[in-house]
mmCIF file of C-alpha atoms in Angstrom:
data_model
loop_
_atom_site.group_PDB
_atom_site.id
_atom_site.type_symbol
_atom_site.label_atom_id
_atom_site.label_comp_id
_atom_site.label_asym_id
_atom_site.label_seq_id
_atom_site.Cartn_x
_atom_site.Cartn_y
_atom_site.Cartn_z
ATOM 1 C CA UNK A 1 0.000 0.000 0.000
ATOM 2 C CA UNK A 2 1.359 3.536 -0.799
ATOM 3 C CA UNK A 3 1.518 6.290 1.375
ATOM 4 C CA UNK A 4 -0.959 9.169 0.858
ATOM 5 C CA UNK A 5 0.518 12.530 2.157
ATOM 6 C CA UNK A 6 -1.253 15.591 2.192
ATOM 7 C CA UNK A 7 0.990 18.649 1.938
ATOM 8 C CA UNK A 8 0.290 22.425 2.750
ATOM 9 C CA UNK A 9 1.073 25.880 2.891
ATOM 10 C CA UNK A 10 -1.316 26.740 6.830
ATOM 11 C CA UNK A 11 -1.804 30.068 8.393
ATOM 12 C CA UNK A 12 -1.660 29.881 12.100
ATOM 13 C CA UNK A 13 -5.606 29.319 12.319
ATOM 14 C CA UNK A 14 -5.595 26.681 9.430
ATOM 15 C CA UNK A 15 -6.533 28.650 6.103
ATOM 16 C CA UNK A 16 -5.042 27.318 3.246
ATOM 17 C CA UNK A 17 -6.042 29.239 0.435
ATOM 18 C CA UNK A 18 -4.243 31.497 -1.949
ATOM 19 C CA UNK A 19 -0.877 31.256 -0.383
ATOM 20 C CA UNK A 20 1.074 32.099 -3.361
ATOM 21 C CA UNK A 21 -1.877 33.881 -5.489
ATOM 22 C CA UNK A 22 -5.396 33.940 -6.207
ATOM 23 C CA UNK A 23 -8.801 34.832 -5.187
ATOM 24 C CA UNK A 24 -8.302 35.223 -1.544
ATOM 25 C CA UNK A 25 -8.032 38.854 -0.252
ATOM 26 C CA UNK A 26 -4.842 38.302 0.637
ATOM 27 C CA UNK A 27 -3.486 35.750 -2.043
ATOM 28 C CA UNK A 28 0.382 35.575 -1.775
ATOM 29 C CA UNK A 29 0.460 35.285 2.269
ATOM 30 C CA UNK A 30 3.647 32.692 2.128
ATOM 31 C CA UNK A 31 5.741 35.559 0.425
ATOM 32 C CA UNK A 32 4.285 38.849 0.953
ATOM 33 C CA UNK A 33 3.868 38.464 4.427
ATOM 34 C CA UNK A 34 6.364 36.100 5.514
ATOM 35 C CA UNK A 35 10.453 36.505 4.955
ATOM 36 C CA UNK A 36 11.879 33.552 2.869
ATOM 37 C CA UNK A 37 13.563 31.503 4.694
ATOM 38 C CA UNK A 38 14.988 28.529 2.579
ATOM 39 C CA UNK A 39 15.568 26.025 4.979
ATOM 40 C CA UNK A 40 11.723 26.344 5.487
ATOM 41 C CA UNK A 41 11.171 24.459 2.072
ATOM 42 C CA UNK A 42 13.500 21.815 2.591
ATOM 43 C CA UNK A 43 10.760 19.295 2.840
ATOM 44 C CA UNK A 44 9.549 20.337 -0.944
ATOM 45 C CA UNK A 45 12.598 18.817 -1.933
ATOM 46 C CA UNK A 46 12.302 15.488 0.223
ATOM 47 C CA UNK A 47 8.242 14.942 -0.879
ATOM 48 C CA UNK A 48 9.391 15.868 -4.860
ATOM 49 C CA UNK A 49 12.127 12.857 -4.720
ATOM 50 C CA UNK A 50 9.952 10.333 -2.804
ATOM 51 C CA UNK A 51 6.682 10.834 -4.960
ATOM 52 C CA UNK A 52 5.829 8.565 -6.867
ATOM 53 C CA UNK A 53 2.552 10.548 -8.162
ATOM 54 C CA UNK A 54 0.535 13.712 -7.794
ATOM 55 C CA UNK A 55 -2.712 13.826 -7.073
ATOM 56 C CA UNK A 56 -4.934 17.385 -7.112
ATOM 57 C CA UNK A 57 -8.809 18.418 -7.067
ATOM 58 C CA UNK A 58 -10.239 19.938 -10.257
ATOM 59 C CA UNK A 59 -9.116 23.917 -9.259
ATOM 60 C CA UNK A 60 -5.676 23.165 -8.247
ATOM 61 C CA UNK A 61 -4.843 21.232 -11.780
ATOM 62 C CA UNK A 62 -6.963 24.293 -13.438
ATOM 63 C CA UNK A 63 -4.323 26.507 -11.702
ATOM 64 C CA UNK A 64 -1.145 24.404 -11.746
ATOM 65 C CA UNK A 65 -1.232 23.039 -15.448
ATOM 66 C CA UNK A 66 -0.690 26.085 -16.977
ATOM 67 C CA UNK A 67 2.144 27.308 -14.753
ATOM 68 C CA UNK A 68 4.386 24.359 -13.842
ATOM 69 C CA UNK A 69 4.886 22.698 -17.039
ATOM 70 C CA UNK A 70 7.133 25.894 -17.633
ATOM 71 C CA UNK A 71 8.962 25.863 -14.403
ATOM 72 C CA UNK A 72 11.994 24.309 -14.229
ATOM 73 C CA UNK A 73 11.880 23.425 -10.622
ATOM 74 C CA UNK A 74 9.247 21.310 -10.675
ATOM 75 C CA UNK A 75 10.815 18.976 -13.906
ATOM 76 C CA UNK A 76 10.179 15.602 -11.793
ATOM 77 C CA UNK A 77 6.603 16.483 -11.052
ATOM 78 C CA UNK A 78 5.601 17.277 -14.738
ATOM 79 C CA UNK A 79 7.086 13.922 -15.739
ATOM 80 C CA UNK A 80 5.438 11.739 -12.984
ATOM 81 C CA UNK A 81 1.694 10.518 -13.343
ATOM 82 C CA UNK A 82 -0.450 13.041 -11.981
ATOM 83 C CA UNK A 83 -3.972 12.079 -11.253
ATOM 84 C CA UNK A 84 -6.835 14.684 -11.119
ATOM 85 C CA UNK A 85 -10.445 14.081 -9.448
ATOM 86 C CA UNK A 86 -12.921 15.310 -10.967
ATOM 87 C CA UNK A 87 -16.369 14.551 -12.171
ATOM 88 C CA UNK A 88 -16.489 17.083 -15.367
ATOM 89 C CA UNK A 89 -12.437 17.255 -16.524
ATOM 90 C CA UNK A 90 -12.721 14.911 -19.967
ATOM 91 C CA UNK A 91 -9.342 15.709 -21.780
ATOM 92 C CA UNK A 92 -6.515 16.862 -19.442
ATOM 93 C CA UNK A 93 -3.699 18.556 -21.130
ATOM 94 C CA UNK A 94 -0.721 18.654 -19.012
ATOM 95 C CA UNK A 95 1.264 15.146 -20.018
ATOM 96 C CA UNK A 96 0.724 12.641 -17.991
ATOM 97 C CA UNK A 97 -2.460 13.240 -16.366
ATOM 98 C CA UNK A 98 -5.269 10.639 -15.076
ATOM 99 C CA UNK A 99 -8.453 11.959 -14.476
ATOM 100 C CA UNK A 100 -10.079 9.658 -11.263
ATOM 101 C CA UNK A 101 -13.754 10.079 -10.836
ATOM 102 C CA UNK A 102 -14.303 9.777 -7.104
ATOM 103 C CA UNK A 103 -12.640 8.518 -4.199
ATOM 104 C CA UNK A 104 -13.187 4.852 -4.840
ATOM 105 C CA UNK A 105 -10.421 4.994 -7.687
ATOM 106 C CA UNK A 106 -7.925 6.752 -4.997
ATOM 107 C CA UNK A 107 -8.578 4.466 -2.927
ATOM 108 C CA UNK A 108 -7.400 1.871 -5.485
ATOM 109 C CA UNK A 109 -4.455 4.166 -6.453
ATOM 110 C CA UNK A 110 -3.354 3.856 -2.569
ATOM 111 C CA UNK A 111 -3.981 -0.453 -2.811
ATOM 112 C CA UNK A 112 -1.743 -0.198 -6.061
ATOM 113 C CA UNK A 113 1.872 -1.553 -5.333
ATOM 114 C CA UNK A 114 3.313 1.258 -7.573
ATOM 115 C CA UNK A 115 6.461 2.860 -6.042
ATOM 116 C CA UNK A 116 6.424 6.324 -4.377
ATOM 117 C CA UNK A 117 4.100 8.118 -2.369
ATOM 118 C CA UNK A 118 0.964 10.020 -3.605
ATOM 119 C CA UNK A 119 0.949 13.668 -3.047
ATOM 120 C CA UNK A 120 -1.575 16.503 -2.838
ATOM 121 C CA UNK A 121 -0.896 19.199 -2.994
ATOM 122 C CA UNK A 122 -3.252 22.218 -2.210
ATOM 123 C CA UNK A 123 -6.873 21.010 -2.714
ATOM 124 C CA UNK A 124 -8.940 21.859 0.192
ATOM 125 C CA UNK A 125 -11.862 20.284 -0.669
ATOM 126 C CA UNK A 126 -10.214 16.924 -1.978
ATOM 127 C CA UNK A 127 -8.080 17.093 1.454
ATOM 128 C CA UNK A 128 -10.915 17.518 3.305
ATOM 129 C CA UNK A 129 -12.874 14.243 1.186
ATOM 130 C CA UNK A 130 -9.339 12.332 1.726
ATOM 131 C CA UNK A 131 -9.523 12.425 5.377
ATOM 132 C CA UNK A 132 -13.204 11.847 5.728
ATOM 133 C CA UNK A 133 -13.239 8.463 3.798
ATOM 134 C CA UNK A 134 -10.094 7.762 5.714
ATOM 135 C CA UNK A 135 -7.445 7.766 3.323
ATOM 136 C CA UNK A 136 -4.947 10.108 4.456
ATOM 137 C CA UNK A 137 -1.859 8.762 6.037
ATOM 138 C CA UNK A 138 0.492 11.596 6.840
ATOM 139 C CA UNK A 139 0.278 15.252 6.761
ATOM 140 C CA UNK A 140 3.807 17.856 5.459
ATOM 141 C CA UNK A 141 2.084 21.081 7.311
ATOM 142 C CA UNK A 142 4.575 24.082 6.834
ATOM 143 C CA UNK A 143 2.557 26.392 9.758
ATOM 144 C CA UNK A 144 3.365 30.289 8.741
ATOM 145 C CA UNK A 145 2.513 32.916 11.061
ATOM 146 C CA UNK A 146 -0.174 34.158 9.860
ATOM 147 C CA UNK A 147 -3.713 34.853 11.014
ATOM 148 C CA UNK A 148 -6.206 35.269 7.985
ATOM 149 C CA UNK A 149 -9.257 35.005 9.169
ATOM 150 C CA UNK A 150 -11.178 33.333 6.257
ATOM 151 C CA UNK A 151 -10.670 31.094 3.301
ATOM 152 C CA UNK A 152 -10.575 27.596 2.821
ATOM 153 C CA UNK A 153 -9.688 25.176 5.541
ATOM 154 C CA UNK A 154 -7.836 22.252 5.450
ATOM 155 C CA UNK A 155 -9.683 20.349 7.795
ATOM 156 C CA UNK A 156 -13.707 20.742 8.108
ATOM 157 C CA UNK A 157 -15.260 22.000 10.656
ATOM 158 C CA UNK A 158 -18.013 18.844 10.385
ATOM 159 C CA UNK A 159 -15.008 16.257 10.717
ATOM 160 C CA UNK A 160 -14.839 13.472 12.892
ATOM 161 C CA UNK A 161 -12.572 13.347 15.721
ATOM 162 C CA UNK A 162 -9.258 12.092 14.631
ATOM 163 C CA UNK A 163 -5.985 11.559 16.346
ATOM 164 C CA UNK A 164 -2.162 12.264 14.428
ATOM 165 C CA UNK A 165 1.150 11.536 16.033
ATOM 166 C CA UNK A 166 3.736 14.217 15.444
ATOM 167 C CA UNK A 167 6.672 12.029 13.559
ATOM 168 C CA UNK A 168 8.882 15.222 12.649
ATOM 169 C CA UNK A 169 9.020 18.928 13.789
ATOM 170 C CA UNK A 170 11.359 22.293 13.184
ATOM 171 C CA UNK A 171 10.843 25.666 13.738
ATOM 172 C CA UNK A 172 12.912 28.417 11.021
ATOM 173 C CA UNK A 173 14.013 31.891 11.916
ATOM 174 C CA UNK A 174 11.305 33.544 10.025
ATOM 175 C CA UNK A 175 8.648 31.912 12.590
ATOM 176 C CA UNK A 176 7.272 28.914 10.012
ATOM 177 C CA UNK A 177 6.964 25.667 11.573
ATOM 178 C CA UNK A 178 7.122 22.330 10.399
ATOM 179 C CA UNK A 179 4.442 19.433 11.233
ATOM 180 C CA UNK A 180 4.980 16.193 9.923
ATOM 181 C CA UNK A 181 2.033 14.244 10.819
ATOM 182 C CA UNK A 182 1.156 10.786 10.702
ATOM 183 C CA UNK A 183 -3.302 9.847 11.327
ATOM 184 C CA UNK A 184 -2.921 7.156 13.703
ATOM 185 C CA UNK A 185 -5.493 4.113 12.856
#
């Protein structure tokens, strides 16, 4: 069975939308708000080598397609599979791309003995079906201090009570934290 690791950009009370642009009001909070720090995004490099596939929601591949093909730091993520749920996306374009139709087919994705871990990346609304049907092992949370207020959550506010083990932890000079946190079954 393959790992299923949920990573994120959090504010301090758990928004995790727009950090590096969009609709939120204040779309950008990871670098307008925050001084880089590049040990900070050491674990970036760790989940890109150990992946074995991304997996997004419908708006994240709307947003990311178009963008990361052209970046050259994210070379071994355009050339893994990448697997997008969604019940309306018929013809994805970026290379490499499965369209799964609900969280059945993850679910057989995380039975598959392919190597690497599946990643998501962004997707509060997939994140937020993950850990509901129970598929979520781990959690990459890079905490920034931050208070927004509003946007989308990572976790619901209608979720059941679940229990994580911290497994790794470090704190950066620019105040980010990292969580590394496995759901404990």
């Amino acid at each position: 069975m393959r790992t299923l690791i949920v990573s994120e950009f959090i504010s301090l009370d758990g928004v995790i939308d727009s950090p590096g642009g969009g609709e939120h009001p204040h779309a950008g909070w990871t670098f307008k708000d925050v001084e880089f720090d590049e040990a900070a995004y050491e674990i970036k490099g760790r989940e890109q080598e150990e992946a074995g596939c991304l997996l997004l929601g419908r708006q994240s591949y709307d947003e990311f397609a178009p963008v990361w093909p052209t970046m050259e730091e994210f070379a071994d993520y355009n050339a893994m599979p990448k697997y997008v749920v969604s019940s309306t996306l018929t013809d994805p374009e970026w290379n490499n791309t499965t369209v799964l139709r609900g969280l059945d087919e993850v679910a057989a994705l995380r039975e598959s003995d392919e190597p690497g871990t599946i990643l998501v990346h962004a997707s509060a609304t997939l994140a937020q079906g993950l850990a509901a049907a129970g598929l979520v092992d781990r959690y990459h949370l890079l905490v920034f201090p931050v208070l927004l207020g509003s946007g989308k959550r990572l976790f619901s506010t209608e979720a059941d009570k679940a229990k994580v083990r911290l497994t790794e932890h470090a704190a950066y000079g620019n105040g980010v934290q990292l969580n590394v946190l496995d759901v404990v079954r």
